[in-house]
mmCIF file of C-alpha atoms in Angstrom:
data_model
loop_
_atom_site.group_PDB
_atom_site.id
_atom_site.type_symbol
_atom_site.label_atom_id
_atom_site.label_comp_id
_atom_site.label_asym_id
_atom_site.label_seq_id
_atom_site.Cartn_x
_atom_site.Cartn_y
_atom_site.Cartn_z
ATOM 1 C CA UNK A 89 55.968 63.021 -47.101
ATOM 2 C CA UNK A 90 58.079 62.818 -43.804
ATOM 3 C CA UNK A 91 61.391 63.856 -43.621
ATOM 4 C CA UNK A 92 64.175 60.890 -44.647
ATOM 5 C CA UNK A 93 66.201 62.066 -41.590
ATOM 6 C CA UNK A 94 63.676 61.522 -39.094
ATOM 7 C CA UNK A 95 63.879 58.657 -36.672
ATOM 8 C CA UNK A 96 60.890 57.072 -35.063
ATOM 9 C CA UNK A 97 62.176 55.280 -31.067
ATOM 10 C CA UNK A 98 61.721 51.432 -31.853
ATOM 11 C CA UNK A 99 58.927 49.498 -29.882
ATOM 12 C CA UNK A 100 59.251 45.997 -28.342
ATOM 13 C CA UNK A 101 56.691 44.782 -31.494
ATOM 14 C CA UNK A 102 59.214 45.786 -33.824
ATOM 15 C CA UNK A 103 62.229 44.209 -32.468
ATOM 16 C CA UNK A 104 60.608 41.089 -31.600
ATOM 17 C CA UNK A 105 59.016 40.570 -34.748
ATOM 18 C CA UNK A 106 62.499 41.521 -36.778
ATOM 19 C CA UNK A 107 64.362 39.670 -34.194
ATOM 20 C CA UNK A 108 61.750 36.315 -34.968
ATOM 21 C CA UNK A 109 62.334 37.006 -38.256
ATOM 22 C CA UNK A 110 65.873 37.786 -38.703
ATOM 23 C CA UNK A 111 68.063 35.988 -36.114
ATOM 24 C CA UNK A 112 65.696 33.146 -34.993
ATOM 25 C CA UNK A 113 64.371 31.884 -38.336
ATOM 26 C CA UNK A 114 66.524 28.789 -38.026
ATOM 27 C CA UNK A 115 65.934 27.934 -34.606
ATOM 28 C CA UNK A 116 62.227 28.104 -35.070
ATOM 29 C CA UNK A 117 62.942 25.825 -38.530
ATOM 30 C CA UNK A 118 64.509 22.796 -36.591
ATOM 31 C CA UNK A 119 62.119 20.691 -34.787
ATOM 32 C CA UNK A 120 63.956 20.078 -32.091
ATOM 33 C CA UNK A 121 64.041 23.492 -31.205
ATOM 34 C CA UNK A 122 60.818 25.184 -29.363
ATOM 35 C CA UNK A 123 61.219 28.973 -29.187
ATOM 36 C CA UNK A 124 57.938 30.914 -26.861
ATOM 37 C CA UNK A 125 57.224 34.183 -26.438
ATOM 38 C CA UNK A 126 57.136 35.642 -22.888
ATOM 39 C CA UNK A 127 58.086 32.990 -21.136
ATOM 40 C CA UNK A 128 57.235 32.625 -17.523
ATOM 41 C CA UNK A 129 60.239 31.722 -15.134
ATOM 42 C CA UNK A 130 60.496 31.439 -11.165
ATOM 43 C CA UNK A 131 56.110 30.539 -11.007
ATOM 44 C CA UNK A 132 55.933 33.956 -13.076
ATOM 45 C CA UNK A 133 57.273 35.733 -10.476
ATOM 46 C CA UNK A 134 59.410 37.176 -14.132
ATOM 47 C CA UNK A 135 59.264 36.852 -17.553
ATOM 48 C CA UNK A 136 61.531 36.927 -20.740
ATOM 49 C CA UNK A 137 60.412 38.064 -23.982
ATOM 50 C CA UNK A 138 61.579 35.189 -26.140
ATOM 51 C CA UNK A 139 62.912 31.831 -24.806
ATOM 52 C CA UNK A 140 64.887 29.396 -27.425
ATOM 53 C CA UNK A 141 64.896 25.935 -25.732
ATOM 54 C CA UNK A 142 67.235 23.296 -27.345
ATOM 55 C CA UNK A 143 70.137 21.848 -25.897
ATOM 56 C CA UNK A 144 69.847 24.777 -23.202
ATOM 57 C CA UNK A 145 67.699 27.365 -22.174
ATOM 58 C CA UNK A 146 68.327 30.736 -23.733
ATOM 59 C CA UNK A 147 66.548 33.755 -23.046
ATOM 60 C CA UNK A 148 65.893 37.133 -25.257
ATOM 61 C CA UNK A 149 65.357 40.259 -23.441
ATOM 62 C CA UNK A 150 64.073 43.034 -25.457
ATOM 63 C CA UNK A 151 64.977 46.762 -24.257
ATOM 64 C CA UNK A 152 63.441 48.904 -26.752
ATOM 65 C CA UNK A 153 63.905 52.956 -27.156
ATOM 66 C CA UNK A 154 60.676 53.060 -25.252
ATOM 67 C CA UNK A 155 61.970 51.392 -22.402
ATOM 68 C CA UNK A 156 63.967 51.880 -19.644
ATOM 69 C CA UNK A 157 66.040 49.825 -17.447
ATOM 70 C CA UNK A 158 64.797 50.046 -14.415
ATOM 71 C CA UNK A 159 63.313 46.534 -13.664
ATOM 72 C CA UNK A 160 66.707 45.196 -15.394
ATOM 73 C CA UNK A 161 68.593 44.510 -12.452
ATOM 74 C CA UNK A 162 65.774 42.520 -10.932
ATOM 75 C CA UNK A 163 65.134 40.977 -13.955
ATOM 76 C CA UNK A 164 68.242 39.728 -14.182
ATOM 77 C CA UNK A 165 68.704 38.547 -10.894
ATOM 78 C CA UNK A 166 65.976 35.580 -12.376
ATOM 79 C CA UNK A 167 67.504 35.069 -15.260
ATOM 80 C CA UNK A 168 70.875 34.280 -14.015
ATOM 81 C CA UNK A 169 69.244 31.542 -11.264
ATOM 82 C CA UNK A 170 66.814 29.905 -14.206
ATOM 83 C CA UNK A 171 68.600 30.543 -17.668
ATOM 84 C CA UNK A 172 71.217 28.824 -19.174
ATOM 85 C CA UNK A 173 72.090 31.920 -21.531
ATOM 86 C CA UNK A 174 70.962 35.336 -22.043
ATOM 87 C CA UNK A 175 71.015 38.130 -24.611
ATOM 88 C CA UNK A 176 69.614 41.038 -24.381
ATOM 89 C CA UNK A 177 68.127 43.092 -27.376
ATOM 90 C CA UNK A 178 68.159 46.621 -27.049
ATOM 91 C CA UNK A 179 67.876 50.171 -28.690
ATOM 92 C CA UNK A 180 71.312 51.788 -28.884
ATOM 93 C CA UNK A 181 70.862 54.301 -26.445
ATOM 94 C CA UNK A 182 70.622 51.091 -24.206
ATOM 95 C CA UNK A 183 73.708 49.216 -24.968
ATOM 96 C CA UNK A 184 76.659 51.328 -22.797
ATOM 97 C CA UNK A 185 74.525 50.731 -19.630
ATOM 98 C CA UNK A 186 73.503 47.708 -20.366
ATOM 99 C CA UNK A 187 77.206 46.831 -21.086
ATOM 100 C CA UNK A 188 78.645 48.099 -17.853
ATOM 101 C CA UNK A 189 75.204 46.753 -15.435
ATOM 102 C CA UNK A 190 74.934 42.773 -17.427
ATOM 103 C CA UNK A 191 77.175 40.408 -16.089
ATOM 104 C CA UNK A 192 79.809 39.569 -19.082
ATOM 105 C CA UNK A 193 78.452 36.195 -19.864
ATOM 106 C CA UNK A 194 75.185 37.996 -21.197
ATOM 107 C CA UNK A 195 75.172 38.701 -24.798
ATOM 108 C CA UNK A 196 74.309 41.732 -26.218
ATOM 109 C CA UNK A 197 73.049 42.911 -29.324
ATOM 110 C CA UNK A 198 71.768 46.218 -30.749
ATOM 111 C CA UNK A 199 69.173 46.652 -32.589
ATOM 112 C CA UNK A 200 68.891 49.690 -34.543
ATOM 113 C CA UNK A 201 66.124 50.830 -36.719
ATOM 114 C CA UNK A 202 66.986 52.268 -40.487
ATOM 115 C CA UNK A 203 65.413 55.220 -42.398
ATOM 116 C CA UNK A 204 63.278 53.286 -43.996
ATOM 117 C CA UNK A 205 61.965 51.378 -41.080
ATOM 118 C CA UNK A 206 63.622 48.181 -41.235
ATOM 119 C CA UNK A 207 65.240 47.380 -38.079
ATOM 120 C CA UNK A 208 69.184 45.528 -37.923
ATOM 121 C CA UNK A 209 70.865 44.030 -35.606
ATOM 122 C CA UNK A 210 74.567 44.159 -34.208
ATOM 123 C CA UNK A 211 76.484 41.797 -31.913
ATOM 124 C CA UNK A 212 78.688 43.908 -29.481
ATOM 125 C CA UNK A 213 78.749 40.914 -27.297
ATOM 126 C CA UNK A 214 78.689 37.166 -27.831
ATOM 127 C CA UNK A 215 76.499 35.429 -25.102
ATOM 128 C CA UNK A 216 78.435 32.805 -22.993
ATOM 129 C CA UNK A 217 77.151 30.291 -20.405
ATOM 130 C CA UNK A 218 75.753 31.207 -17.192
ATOM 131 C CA UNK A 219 78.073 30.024 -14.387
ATOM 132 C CA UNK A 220 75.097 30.735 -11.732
ATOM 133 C CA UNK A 221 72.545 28.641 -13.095
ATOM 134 C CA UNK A 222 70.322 27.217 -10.397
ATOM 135 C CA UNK A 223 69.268 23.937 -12.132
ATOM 136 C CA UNK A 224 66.334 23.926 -8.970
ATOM 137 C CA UNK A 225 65.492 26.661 -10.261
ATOM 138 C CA UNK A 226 65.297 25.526 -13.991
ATOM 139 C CA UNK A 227 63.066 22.787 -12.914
ATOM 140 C CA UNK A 228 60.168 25.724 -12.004
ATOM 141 C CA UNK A 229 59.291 25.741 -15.216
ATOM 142 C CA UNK A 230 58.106 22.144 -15.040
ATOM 143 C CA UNK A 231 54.382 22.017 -13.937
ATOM 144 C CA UNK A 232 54.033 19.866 -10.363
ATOM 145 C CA UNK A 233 52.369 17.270 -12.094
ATOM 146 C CA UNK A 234 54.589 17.104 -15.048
ATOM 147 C CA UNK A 235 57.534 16.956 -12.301
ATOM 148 C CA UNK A 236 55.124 14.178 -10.865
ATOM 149 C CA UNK A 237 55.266 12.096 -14.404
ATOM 150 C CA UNK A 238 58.750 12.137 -14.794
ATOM 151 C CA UNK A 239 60.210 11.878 -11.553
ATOM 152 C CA UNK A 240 57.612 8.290 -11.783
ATOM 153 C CA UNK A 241 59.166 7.824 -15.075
ATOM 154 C CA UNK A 242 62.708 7.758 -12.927
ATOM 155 C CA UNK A 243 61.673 5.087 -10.701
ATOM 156 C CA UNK A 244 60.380 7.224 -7.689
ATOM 157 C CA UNK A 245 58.164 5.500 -5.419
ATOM 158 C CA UNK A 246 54.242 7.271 -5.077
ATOM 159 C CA UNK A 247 55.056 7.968 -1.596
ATOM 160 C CA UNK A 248 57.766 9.987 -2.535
ATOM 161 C CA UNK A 249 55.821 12.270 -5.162
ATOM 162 C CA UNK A 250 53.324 13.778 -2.613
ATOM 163 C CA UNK A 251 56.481 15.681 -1.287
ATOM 164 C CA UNK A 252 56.426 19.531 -1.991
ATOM 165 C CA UNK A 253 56.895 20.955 -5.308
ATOM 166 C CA UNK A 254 60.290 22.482 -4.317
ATOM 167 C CA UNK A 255 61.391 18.744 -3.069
ATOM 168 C CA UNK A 256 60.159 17.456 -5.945
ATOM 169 C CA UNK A 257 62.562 19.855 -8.465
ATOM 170 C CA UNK A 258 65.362 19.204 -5.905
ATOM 171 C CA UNK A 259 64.607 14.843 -6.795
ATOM 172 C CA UNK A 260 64.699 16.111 -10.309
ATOM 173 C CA UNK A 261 68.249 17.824 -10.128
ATOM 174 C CA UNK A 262 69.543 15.244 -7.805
ATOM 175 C CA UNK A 263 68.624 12.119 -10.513
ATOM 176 C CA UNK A 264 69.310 14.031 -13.887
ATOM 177 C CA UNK A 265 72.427 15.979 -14.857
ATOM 178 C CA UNK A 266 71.300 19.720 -16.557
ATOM 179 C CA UNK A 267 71.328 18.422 -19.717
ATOM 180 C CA UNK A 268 69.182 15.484 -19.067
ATOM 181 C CA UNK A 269 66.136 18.200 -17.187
ATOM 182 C CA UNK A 270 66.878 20.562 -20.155
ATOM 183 C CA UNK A 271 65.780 17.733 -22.973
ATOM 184 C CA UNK A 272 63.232 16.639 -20.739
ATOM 185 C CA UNK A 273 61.367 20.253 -20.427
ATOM 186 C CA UNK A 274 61.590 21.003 -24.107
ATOM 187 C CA UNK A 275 59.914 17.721 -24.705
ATOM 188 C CA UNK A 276 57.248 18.206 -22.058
ATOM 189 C CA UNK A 277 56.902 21.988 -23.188
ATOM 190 C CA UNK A 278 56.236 20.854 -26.834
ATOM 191 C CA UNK A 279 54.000 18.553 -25.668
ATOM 192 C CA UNK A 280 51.936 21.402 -23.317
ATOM 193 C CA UNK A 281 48.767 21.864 -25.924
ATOM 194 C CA UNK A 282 48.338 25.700 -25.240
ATOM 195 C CA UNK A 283 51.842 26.253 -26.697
ATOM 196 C CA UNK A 284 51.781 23.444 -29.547
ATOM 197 C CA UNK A 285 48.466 25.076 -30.952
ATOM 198 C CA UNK A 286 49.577 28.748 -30.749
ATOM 199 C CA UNK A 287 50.529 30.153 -34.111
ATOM 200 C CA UNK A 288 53.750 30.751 -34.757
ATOM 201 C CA UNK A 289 54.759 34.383 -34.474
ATOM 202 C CA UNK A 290 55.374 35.987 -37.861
#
């Protein structure tokens, strides 16, 4: 039998499975709600570990005992352009750094594991909105020809939708206020097959 005392470093399975089962069970309940696991933002140029899209875009970051935080300041500089909130998850030993290197609109929440396995989490900081959101930005996660559909859906002429994908988000932004392209890529996500068929996580 191992020893009760010992303590086994968490993994990112563990705290995205408790964190899916624990703190997101109600936002994966409501319908209007889509929550996706590694999400790709910015063309995949990044991605976060759990996005919950509703009435705004909010990202999970998971920064297990496991892992460090070197690629956090670079992750982050995404985030802050194409999310509307983040919190990031991490192992104790994370949480001072993370604390003093997050800006202070990013939530942050540890998650420690017990002795019997079971893993609980802690809010040391509420998450806030992002006052550097880049709603062009935002709009990369729309597909071109999903951009295509509902900037036709706005009224724009065909001649105007062979422009290039970047002019094409910037048409978005310019006809639809953030809340207005947030609704819009939930419903589109929802509606993208490879993510409506994919089990949800347990």
């Amino acid at each position: 039998m191992m020893p009760a005392m010992m303590k086994f470093a968490t993994a990112d399975a563990d705290i995205r499975t408790a964190l899916h089962a624990k703190r997101l069970r109600r936002a994966k309940s409501d319908p209007n709600t889509l929550v996706i696991d590694e999400l790709g933002l910015a063309h995949a140029k990044s991605r976060i570990d759990v996005a919950v899209i509703n009435g705004c875009i909010h990202g999970y970051e998971i920064k297990s005992a496991k892992d460090t935080l070197d690629r956090l300041a670079t992750q982050i500089a995404i985030y802050l352009q194409t999310l509307q909130k983040l919190t990031i998850v991490a192992a104790p030993k994370h949480v001072g750094d993370i604390m003093t290197d997050a800006p202070e609109w990013c939530g942050v929440i540890a998650a420690e594991q017990g002795p019997r396995g079971g893993i609980s989490f802690h809010v040391v900081r509420n998450t806030a909105n992002n006052p550097e959101i880049d709603p062009v930005m935002m709009a990369h996660l729309l597909w071109r020809d999903e951009a295509i559909d509902l900037l036709n859906q706005i009224g724009y002429a065909p001649k105007e939708l062979r422009r290039p994908r970047k002019q094409l988000y910037e048409m978005l932004c310019e006809a639809m206020t953030v809340r207005e392209l947030t609704a819009s890529i939930r419903n589109i996500m929802a509606r993208r097959p490879t993510w409506r068929d994919r089990p949800a996580h347990a």
